[in-house]
Structure formats: C-alpha cells, structure tokens
Coordinates of C-alpha atoms and ligand atoms in Angstrom, one line a residue:
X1 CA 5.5 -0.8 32.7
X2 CA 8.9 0.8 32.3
X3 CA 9.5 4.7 32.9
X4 CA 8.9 6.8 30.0
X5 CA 11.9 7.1 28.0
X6 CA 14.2 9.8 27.8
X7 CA 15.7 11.5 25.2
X8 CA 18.2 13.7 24.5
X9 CA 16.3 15.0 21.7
X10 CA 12.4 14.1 21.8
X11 CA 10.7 13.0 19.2
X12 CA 8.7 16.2 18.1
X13 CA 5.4 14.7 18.9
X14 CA 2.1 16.7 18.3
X15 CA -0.9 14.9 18.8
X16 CA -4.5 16.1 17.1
X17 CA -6.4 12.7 17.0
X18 CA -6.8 12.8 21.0
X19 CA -8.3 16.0 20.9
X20 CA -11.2 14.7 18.8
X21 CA -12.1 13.1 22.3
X22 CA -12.7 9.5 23.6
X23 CA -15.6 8.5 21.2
X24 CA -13.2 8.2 18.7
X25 CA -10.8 6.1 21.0
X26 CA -9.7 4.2 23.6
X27 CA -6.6 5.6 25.6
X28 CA -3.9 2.5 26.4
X29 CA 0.0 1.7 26.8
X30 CA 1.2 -0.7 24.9
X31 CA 2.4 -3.9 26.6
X32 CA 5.9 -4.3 27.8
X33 CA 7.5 -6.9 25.7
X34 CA 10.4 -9.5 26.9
X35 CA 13.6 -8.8 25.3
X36 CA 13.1 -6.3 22.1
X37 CA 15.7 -5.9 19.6
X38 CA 16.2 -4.1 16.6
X39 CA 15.8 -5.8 13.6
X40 CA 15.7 -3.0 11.1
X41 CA 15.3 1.0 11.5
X42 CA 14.6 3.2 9.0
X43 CA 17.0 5.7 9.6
X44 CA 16.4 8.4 7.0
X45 CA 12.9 7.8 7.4
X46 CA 13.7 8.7 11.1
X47 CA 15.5 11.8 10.1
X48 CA 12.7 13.5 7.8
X49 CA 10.5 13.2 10.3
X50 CA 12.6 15.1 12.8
X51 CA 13.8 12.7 15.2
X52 CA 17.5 11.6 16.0
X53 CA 18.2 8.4 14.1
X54 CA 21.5 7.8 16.3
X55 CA 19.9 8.4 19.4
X56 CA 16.9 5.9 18.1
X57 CA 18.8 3.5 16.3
X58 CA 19.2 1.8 19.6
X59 CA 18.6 -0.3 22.5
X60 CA 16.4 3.1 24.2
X61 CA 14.9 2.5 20.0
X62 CA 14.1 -0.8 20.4
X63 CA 12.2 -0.5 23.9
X64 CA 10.7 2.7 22.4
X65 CA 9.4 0.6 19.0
X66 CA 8.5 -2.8 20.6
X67 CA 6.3 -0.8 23.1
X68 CA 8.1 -1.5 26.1
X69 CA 9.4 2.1 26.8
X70 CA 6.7 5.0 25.9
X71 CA 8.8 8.0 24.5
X72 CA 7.8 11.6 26.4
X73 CA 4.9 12.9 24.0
X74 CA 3.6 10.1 23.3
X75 CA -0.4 9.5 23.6
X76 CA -1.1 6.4 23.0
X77 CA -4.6 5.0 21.6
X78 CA -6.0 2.6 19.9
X79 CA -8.5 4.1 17.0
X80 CA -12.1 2.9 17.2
X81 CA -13.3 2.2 13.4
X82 CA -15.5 -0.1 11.7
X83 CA -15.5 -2.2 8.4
X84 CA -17.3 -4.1 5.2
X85 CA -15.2 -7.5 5.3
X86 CA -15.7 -9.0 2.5
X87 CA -18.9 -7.5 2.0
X88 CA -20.3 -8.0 5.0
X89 CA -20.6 -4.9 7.8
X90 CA -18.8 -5.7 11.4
X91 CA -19.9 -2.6 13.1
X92 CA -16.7 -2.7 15.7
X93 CA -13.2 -3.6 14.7
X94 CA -11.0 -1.2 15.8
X95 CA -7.3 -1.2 16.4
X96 CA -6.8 -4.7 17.6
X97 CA -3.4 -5.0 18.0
X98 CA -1.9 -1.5 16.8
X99 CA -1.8 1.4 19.0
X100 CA -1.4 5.2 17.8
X101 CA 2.0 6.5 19.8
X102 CA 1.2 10.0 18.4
X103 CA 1.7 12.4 15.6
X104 CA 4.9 14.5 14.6
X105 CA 5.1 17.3 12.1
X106 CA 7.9 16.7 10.3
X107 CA 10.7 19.1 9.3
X108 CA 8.0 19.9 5.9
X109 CA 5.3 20.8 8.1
X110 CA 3.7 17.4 7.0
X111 CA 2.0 15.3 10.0
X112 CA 2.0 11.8 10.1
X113 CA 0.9 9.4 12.9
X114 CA 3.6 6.8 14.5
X115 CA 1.9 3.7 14.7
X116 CA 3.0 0.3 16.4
X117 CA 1.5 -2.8 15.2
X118 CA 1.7 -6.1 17.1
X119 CA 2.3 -4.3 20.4
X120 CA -0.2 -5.7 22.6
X121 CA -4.3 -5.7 23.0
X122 CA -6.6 -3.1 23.2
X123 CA -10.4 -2.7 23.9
X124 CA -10.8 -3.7 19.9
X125 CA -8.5 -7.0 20.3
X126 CA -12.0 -9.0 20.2
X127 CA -10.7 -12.7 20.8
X128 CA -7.0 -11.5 19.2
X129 CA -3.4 -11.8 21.2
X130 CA -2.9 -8.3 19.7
X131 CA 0.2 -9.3 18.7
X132 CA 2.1 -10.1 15.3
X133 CA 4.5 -12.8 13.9
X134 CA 8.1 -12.1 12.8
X135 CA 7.3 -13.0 9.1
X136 CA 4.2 -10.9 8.1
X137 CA 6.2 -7.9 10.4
X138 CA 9.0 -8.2 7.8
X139 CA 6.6 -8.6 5.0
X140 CA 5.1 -5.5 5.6
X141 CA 8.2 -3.9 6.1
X142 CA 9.4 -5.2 2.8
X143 CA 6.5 -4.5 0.7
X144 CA 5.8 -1.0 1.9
X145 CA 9.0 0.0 1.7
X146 CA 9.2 -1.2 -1.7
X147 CA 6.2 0.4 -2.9
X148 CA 7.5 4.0 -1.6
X149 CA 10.9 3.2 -3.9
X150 CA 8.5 2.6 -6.4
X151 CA 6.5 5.9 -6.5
X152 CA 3.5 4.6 -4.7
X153 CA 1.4 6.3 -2.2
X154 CA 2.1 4.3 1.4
X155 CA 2.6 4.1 4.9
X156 CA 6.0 3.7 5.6
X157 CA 8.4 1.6 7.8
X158 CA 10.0 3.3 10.6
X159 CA 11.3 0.1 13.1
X160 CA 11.4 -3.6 13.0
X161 CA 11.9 -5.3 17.0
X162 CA 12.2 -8.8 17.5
X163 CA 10.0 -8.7 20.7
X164 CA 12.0 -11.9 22.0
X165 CA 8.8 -13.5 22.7
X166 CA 6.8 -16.6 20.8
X167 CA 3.4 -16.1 19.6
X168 CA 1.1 -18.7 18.8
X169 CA -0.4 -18.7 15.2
X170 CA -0.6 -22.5 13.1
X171 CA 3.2 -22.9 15.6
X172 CA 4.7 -21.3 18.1
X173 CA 7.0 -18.2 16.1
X174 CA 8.6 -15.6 16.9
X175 CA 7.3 -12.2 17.8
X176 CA 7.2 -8.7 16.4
X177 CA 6.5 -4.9 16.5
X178 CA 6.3 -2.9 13.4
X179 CA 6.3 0.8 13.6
X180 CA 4.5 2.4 10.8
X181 CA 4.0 5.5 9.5
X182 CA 1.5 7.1 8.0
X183 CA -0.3 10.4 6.4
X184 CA -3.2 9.3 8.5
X185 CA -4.7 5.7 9.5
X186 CA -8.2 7.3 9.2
X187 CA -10.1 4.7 7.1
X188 CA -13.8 4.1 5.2
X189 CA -14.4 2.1 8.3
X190 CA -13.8 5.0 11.1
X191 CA -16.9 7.2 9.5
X192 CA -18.5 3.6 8.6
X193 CA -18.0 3.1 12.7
X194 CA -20.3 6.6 13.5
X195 CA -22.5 6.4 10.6
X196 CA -23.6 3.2 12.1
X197 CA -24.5 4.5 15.6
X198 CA -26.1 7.0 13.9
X199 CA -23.8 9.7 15.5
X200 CA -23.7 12.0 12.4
X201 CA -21.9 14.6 14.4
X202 CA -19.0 12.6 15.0
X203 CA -19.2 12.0 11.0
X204 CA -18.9 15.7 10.9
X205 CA -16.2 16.0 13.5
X206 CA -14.1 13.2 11.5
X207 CA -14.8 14.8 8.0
X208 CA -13.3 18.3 9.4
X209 CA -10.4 16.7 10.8
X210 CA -9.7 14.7 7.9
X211 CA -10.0 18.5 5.9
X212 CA -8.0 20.3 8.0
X213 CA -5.2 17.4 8.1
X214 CA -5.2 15.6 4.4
X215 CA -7.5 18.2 2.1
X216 CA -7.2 21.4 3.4
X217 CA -7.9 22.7 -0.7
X218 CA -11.4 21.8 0.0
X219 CA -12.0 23.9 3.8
X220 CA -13.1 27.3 1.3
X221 CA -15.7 24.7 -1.4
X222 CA -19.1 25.7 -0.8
X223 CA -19.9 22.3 0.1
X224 CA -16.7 21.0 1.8
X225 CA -18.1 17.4 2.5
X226 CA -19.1 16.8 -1.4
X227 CA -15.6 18.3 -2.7
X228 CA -13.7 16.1 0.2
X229 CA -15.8 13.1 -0.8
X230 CA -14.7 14.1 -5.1
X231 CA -10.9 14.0 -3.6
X232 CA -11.2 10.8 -2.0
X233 CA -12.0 9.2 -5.0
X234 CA -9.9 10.7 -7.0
X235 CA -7.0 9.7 -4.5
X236 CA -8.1 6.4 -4.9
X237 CA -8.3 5.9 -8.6
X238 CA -4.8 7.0 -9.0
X239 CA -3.6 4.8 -6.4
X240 CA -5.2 1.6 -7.7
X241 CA -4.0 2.3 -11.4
X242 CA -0.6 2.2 -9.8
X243 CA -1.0 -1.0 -8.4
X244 CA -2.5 -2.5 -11.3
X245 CA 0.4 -1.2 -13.2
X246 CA 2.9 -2.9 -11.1
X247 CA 0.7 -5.9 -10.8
X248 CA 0.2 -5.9 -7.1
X249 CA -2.6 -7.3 -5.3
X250 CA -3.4 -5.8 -2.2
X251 CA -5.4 -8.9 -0.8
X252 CA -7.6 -7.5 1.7
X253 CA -9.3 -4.4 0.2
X254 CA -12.3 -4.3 3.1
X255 CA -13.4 -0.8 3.6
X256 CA -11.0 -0.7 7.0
X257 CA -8.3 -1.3 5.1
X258 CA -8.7 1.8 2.7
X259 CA -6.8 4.6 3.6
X260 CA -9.0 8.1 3.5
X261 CA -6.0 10.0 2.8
X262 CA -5.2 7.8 -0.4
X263 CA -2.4 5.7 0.9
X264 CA -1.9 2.1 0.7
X265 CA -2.6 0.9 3.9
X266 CA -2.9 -2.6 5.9
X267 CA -0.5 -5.0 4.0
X268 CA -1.2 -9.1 4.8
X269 CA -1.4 -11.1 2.3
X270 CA -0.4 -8.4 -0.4
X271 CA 1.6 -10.1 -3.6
X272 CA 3.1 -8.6 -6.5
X273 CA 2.2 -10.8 -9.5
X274 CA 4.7 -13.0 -11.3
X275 CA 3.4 -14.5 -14.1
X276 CA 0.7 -12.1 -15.2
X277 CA -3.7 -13.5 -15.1
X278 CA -6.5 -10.7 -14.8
X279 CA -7.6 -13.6 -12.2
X280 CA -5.3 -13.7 -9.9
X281 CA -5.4 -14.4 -6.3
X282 CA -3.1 -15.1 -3.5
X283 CA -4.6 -14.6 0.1
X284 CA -5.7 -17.9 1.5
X285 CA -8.7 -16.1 3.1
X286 CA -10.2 -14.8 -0.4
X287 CA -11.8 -17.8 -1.3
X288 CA -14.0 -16.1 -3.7
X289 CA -11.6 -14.3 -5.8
X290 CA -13.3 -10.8 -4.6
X291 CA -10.0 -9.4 -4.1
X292 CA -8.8 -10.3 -7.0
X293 CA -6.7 -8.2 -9.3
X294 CA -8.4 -7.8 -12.1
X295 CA -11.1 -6.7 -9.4
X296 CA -9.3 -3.9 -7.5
X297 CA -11.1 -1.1 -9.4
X298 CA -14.9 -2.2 -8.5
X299 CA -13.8 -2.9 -5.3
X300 CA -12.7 0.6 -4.5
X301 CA -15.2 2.2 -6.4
X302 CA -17.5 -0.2 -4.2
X303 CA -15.3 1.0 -0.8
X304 CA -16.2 4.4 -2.1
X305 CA -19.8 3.8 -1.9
X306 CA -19.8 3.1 1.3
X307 CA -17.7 6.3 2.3
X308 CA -20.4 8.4 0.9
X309 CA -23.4 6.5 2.2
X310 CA -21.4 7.7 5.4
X311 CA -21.2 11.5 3.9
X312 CA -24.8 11.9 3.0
X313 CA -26.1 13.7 5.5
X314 CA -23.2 16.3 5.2
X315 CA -24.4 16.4 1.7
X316 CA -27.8 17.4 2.4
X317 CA -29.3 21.2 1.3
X318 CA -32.0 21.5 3.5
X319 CA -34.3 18.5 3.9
X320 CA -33.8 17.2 -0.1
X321 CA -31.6 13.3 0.6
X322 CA -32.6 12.8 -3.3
X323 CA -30.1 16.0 -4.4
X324 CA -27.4 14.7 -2.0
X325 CA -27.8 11.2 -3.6
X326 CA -27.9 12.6 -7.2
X327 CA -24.5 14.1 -5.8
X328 CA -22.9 11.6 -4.6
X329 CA -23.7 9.2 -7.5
X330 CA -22.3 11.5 -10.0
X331 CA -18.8 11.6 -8.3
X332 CA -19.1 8.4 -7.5
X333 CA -19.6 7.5 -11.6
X334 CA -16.5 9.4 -12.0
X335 CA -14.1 7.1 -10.3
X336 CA -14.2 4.8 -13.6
X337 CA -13.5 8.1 -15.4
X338 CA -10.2 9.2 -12.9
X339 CA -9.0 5.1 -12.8
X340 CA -9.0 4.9 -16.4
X341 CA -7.4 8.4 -17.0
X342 CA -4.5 7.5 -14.7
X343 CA -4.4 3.9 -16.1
X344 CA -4.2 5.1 -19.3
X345 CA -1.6 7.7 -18.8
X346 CA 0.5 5.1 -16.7
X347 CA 0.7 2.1 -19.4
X348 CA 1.7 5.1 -21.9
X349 CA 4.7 5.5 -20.1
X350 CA 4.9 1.9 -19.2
X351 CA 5.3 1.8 -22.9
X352 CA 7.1 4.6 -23.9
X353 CA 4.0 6.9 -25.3
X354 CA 4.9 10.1 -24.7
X355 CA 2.1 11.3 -27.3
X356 CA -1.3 10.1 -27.0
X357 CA -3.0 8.6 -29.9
X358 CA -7.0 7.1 -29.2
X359 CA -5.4 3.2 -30.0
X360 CA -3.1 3.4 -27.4
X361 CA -5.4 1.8 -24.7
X362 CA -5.8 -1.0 -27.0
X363 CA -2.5 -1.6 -27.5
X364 CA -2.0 -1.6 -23.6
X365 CA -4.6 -4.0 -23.5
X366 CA -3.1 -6.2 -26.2
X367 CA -0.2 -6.7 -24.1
X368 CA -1.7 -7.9 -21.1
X369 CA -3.8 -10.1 -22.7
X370 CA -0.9 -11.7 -24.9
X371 CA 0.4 -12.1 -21.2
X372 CA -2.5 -13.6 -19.7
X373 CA -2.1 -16.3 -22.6
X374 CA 0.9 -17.6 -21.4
X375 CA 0.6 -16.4 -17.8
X376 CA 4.4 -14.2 -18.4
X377 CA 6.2 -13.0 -16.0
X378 CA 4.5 -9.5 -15.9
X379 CA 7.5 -7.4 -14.1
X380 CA 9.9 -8.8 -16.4
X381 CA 8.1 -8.3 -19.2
X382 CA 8.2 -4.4 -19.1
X383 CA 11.2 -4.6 -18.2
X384 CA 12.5 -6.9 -21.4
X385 CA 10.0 -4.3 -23.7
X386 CA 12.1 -1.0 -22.3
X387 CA 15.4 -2.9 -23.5
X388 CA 13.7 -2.9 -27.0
X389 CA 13.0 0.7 -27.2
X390 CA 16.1 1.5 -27.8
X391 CA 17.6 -1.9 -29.6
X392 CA 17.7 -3.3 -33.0
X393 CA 14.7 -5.5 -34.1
X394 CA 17.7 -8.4 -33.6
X395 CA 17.4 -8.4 -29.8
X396 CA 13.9 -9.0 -29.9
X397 CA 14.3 -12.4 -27.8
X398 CA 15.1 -10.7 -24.7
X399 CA 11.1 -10.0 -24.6
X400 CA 9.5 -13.1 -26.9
X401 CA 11.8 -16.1 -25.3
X402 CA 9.1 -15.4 -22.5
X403 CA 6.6 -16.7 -24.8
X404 CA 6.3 -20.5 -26.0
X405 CA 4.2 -19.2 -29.1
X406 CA 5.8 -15.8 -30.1
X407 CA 4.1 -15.1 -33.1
X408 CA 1.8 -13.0 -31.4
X409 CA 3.9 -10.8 -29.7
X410 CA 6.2 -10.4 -32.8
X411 CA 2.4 -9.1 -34.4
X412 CA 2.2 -7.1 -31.4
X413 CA 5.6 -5.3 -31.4
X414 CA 5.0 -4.8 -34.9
X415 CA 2.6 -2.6 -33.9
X416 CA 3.8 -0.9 -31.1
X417 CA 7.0 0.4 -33.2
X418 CA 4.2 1.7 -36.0
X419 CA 3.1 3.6 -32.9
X420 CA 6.6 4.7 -32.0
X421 CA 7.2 5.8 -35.6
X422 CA 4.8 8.5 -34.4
X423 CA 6.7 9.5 -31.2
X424 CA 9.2 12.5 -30.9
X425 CA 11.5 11.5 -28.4
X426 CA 14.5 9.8 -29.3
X427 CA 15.2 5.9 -29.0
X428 CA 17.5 7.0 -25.7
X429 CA 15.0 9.3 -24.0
X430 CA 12.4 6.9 -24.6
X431 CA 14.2 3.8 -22.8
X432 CA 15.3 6.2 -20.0
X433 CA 11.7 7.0 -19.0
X434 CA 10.1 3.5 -19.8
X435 CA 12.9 2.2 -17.3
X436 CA 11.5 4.7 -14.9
X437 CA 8.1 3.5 -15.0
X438 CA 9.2 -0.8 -15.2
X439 CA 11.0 -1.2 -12.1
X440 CA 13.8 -4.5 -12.4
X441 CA 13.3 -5.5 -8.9
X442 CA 9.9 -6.0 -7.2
X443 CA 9.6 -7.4 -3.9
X444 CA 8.8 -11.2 -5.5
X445 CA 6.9 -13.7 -3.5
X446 CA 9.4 -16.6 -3.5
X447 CA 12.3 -13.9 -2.1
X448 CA 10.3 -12.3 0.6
X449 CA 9.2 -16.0 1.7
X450 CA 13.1 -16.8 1.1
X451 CA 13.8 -14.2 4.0
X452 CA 11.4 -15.1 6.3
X453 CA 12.5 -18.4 6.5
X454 CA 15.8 -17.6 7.1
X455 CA 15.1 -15.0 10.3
X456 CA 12.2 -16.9 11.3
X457 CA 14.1 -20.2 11.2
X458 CA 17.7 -19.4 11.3
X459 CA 17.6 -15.9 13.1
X460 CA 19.9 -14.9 10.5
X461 CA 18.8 -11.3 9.3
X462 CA 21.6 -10.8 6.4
X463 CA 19.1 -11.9 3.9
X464 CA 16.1 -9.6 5.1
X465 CA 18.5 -6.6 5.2
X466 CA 20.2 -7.5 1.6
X467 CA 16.5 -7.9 -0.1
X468 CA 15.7 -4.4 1.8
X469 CA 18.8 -2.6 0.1
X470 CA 18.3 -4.3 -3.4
X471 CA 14.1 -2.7 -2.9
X472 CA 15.4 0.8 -2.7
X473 CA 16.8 1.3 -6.0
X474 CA 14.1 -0.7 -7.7
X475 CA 14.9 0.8 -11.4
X476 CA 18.2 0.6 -11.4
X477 CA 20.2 -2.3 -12.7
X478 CA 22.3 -3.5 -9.3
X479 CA 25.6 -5.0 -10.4
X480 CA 25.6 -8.2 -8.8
X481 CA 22.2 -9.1 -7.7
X482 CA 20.3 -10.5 -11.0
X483 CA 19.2 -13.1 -8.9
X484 CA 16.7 -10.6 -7.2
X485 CA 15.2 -9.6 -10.4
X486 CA 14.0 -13.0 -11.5
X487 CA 11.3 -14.8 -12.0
X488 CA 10.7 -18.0 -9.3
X489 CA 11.6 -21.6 -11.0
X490 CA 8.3 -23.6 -11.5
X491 CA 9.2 -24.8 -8.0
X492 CA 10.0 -21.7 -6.3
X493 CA 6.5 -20.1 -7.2
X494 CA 4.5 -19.3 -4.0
X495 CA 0.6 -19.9 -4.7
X496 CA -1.1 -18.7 -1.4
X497 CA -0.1 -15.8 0.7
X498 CA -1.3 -15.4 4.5
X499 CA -2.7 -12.3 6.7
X500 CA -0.9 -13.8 9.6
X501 CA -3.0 -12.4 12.1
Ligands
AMP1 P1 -6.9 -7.0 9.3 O1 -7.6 -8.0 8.5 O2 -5.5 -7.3 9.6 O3 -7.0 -5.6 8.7 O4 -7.6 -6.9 10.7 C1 -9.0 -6.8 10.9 C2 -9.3 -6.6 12.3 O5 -8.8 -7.7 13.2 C3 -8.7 -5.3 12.9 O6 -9.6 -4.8 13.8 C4 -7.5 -5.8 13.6 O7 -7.1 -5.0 14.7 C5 -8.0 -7.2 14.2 N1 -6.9 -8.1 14.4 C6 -6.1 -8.8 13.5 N2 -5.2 -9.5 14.0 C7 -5.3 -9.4 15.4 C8 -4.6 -9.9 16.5 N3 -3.6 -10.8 16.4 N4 -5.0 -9.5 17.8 C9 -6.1 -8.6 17.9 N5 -6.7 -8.1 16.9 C10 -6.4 -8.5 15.6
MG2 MG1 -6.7 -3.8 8.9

C-alpha cells in the first residue's frame, strides 16, 4: 500500500461507526488499484461536505477514490450486516466489496459516511472479487444522481475512477470505484445481523446510534425504540410513493438494501419505467416478479416487518412480548396509511390538484390504468398532461397521439378539467407546479445503456458526462437535447437490466 495521502486541506473526517466497536465491523484498507483515473467527481457535492474540490478533483483524488491512497482520517471498515434476499434469511452478507473510508460533518452539521464501492474484498466478500464493473459504477452514478435532481431521498455520487484494471463478470471489462455518499448505510439487515445471534444488546447499541445520528426527535419519547421504529416507516412510505410516482423500480428491495435512515440505497438493476405496466420488471435476477413495481409498497411494508421483529425486545414493558407485538403491528398497519397519504398528495400535484376533493385518487388511478392499456410512455405522459394545463382543448394531441385508441383518455381529460373547474390557481400557476412534479428528462434505460457502451467499449466519456449534465436540471426544458427526453424506438427498448456484481 501507498502512503497515506496528504492534503493541504483534509477532508474533515469524523468517524462514529468505529466507536461502536469491532462486532459491528471488520477494520481493512482498501486494495491498491493499477492505474486509477478520474472519470467523474462531483465537485459541489465535494464542496458541501467540506472538502477541497480542486485539491480532490485530481490525480491525489483519483488514488484517494479508487482506494489506492487512504486520505489522513480515514478509518476504513467494512460494515457487518445481514439480509432477507428474496425472502429468504442469509444471516452474513456484509460489505462485500464496499468499504466505509469514514464520516464528515459537513459545513450544515449533517454527517454522512464516504463509502467506496468496488474497492477490493473484505471479510464479507464470500466467493466475490470485491470489485465492480465500469458500467453498473456509472449506472449508479447516473441514477442516483438523478434521483437527488429529482427531489428524491438518496445516497449520492461523490467520485467515479477507472481503476485501469479488467474484472471478470460474463467478459473481461473494465474496472471501477464508486464513492458514495450517504446519511447512513445502516440497513434492516445490520439489526437483522444481531437479532440473529441473539445479541440484543448490540440491537440496542445500533438503535441508539441510529437515534442519535438520523432521529434524534425521538431520544426524549418515552419509548425511543417504538417512536424510532413509527419514523422508519414513515421514512419509508414517503420514499416509495416517490418512486412509484416517477415510475422507478428499484430491483433489489431485500431487507440489506433498505436504508434505515429513509434513503434510496444499493442501486443494480434499478430502471425507471418507459412505457407504463403495474407489472413491471427489469432485473434479470427477479424471476418472480417479487420486485416488481406495482409491488414496492408490500415489499417495504414486508422489509419493515422484519426491522421490528428485530426491535421487539426494545419494545418490551416488563416481561409482556404480546403488548410489544400489539405495538409494533399497529405502526406497522400504518405504513399503508402514510404510503397512501403521500401517494395521494404526490399524484395531486402530479396533476395539478392543489385542492383536495375525495375522487381525486380515482382519477389518479384512471390515469395509470388508461396507461397500463396501452403500455404509454409513463414519464412522457405527465409531462404532455402539464402542457395541457395551461393550453386550449385544441392541443390535446400532444398527450392522446400516445394512445392508439384515444377515446378514453379524451373521457378521461374530460374529467380531469371538471375537476380543475374546481381549482383556484390559475391556468399558469398550475402548469408551473405540475412541471415541477413531471420531470422531462429521466435517466431512460436505452440512454444510460447508450453511455455505457460508449466508455465501456470506446473509452469515450463525452456521452456519460453529457447525459450527467442533461440529469441535473431534470424539469427544465434543455434547448437542444430533446433527444434525451424521449421515449426508446421499439428497437431501442431495453427489457432486462443486470446487478453486475
Ligand atoms: P447486492 O445484491 O449488490 O446488494 O449485494 C449483496 C451482497 O453480495 C452484499 O453483501 C455484497 O457486498 C455482496 N457482493 C456483491 N457483489 C460482490 C462482489 N463482486 N464481491 C464481493 N461481494 C459482493
Ligand atoms: Mg446491497
């Protein structure tokens, strides 16, 4: 291994996690890597977390996010956790091939942990290389970048590095470190990991670091454990009605990738929908559709269950398991309750409800299905529908040339203008805020799968950077770059997505 690196101004690292003490870890360096370079860094990301983009944004950078260089503060470790894989319990998974540099506290006071992934194997890496491929590193970058332009709870990208070196997945490809940030990569699966020893003070210990960190509200609650466990899944249900309203699937929902702190976490084979089915499914691994869109509620609500199963003796009073039960059941009933609250309120801006009226959720519901019918593009048609708020009847193509059969949707939008009739905002306002809620660009299969191909293959990074740019500003009309806000041709459409591990 290199010397630590040195910079002029350190990153303002601050570690926690490592006090909680080697149960909860396994202390490592990452693995020097052949010849890193900088593919993307996330420079005002950078920034408000405190560090010096310039001095980052750089060769020192690229050894210091490929692993090859560790920074001064750093602690690295990988995090021991557990998980429910699709349904099934693997009691040790465990950072396999990410490792925990440390935490900062930001400028804001907020703490988030730096984490590479792909950066060599740990004690977790089972039969794994520890390593990631080029395409699902830019992938993530991509998508999670994407989803923070979009308003949605996420770890972030910090770096991109080419490591220089192949790993072997179906081919030989080339190699990768992402550096992501994050709130905190606490997951279901880390309590699922103590629970299942049996080592309910180490439940304890995580729940009061996960308080102190992510829900410090809840430290003064008489029961701190039962009004963490209500904020979890409250967290939760507004994060999934987000996805659901931007029709991504996350792909992978097992319980160790489910962010305690409410995040979206762990993106592999992660899609945003094009044409719009409650069915859908793109991970190659999901055989059974249990990841499915249409299924992302249960399956968190399920998740869920298993993080309180993990809480319940925290929940006790006394000796009396059939109270903390009754407790946990009844906030666990409420997650349909908080998912369809925020739902609700979400498709009302989605379109242009500013009121609320008790037929609204069937008239959200009407949409999607008339959708579904015709398997529409789904981003583009909430985008088409805020051009009609505040356009004569006579433009109402832009929205029903999606359709082969539009009599239905004209019935439809004769009903959602009845409803408007009852709004108070005018045409202009409305549009404005329905275009802030129905993003133009999305990060669409066919185009992320368009850039990979072109650094994987090619080396040529010009369309991964240009795709990036287009992400930020994903509600504002770009002069120039319609292309990125369109649908794929019948032959561009990408039907299976990959984890790439
Ligand atoms: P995932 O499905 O990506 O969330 O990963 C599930 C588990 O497999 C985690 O414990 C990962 O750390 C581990 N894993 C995935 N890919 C690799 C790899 N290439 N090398 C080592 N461990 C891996
Ligand atoms: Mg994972």
């Amino acid at each position: 291994m290199k010397s630590s690196a040195y910079l002029m101004k350190p990153i303002p690292f601050d570690n926690s996690y490592v006090k909680l003490g080697p149960t909860f870890y396994a202390r490592l360096h990452p693995e020097p890597v052949a010849a890193p370079r900088m593919i993307h860094f996330n420079r005002e990301l950078a920034s408000a977390l405190g560090m010096e983009a310039d001095s980052l944004d750089s060769p020192m950078g690229a050894d210091i996010f490929a692993g090859s260089q560790v920074p001064e503060g750093a602690q690295p470790l990988a995090m021991a956790y557990a998980g429910h894989q699709f349904g099934g319990f693997s009691p040790q998974l465990g950072d396999g091939r990410a490792i925990l540099l440390g935490e900062v506290v930001a400028p804001t006071g907020e703490r988030y942990d730096i984490q590479l992934k792909g950066s060599g194997p740990t004690p977790f890496s089972r039969n794994g290389d520890g390593r990631a491929a080029m395409g699902p590193v830019l992938r993530e970058y991509l998508l999670s970048e994407a989803m923070h332009a979009l308003g949605v709870p996420t770890t972030r990208a910090l770096a991109a590095v080419a490591t220089g070196e192949s790993v072997i997945r179906d081919s030989l490809v080339p190699g990768a470190v992402i550096t992501r940030v994050a709130t905190s990569f606490v997951r279901v699966g880390t309590f699922e990991y103590f629970s299942a020893q049996g080592n309910v003070d180490a439940v304890k210990q995580l729940a009061d670091y996960v308080i102190a960190r992510n829900y410090p509200d809840v430290a003064a609650a008489e029961n701190p454990c039962e009004a963490l466990l209500a904020q979890v899944i409250e967290r939760q249900a507004a994060l999934i009605a987000r996805w659901m309203q931007l029709g991504f699937i996350h792909g992978v929902m097992n319980t160790d990738n489910m962010s305690i702190a409410g995040e979206t976490i762990d993106y592999g084979p992660c899609a945003f929908m094009d044409g719009f089915d409650h069915h859908q499914v793109y991970s190659s691994i999901d055989r059974q559709g249990r990841y499915a869109y249409a299924n992302q509620p249960p399956i968190a609500q399920w998740n869920l269950i298993r993080f309180a199963e993990t809480l319940l003796p925290l929940l006790m009073r006394g000796e009396d398991t059939r109270a903390a039960v009754a407790t946990a059941e009844r906030l666990l009933n409420g997650f349909i309750e908080h998912y369809q609250h925020h739902w609700l309120s979400g498709m009302r801006q989605k379109l242009g409800l500013a009121q609320k009226r008790d037929a609204d959720r069937a008239l959200a519901e009407g949409f999607l299905d008339l959708l579904a019918t015709e398997n529409v593009d789904f981003t583009s048609a909430f985008r088409a529908l805020s051009l009609l708020a505040n356009a004569p009847s006579d433009q109402d193509h832009v929205l029903t040339a999606l359709f082969a059969q539009p009599q239905a949707i004209n019935a439809w939008l004769e009903n959602w203008r009845q409803r408007l009739a009852e709004e108070t905002d005018d045409a202009a306002t409305r549009q404005q805020k329905m275009q802030l809620a129905n993003p133009i660009y999305i990060p669409r299969n066919h185009l992320v799968e368009a850039v990979i191909r072109a650094a994987e293959d090619e080396g040529d990074f010009e369309p991964f950077h240009r795709l990036h740019s287009v992400l930020q500003q994903p509600f504002e009309e770009q002069p120039g770059m319609g292309a990125y806000s369109q649908p794929p041709r019948p032959e561009q459409v990408v039907h299976q997505t990959f984890c790439g591990t």
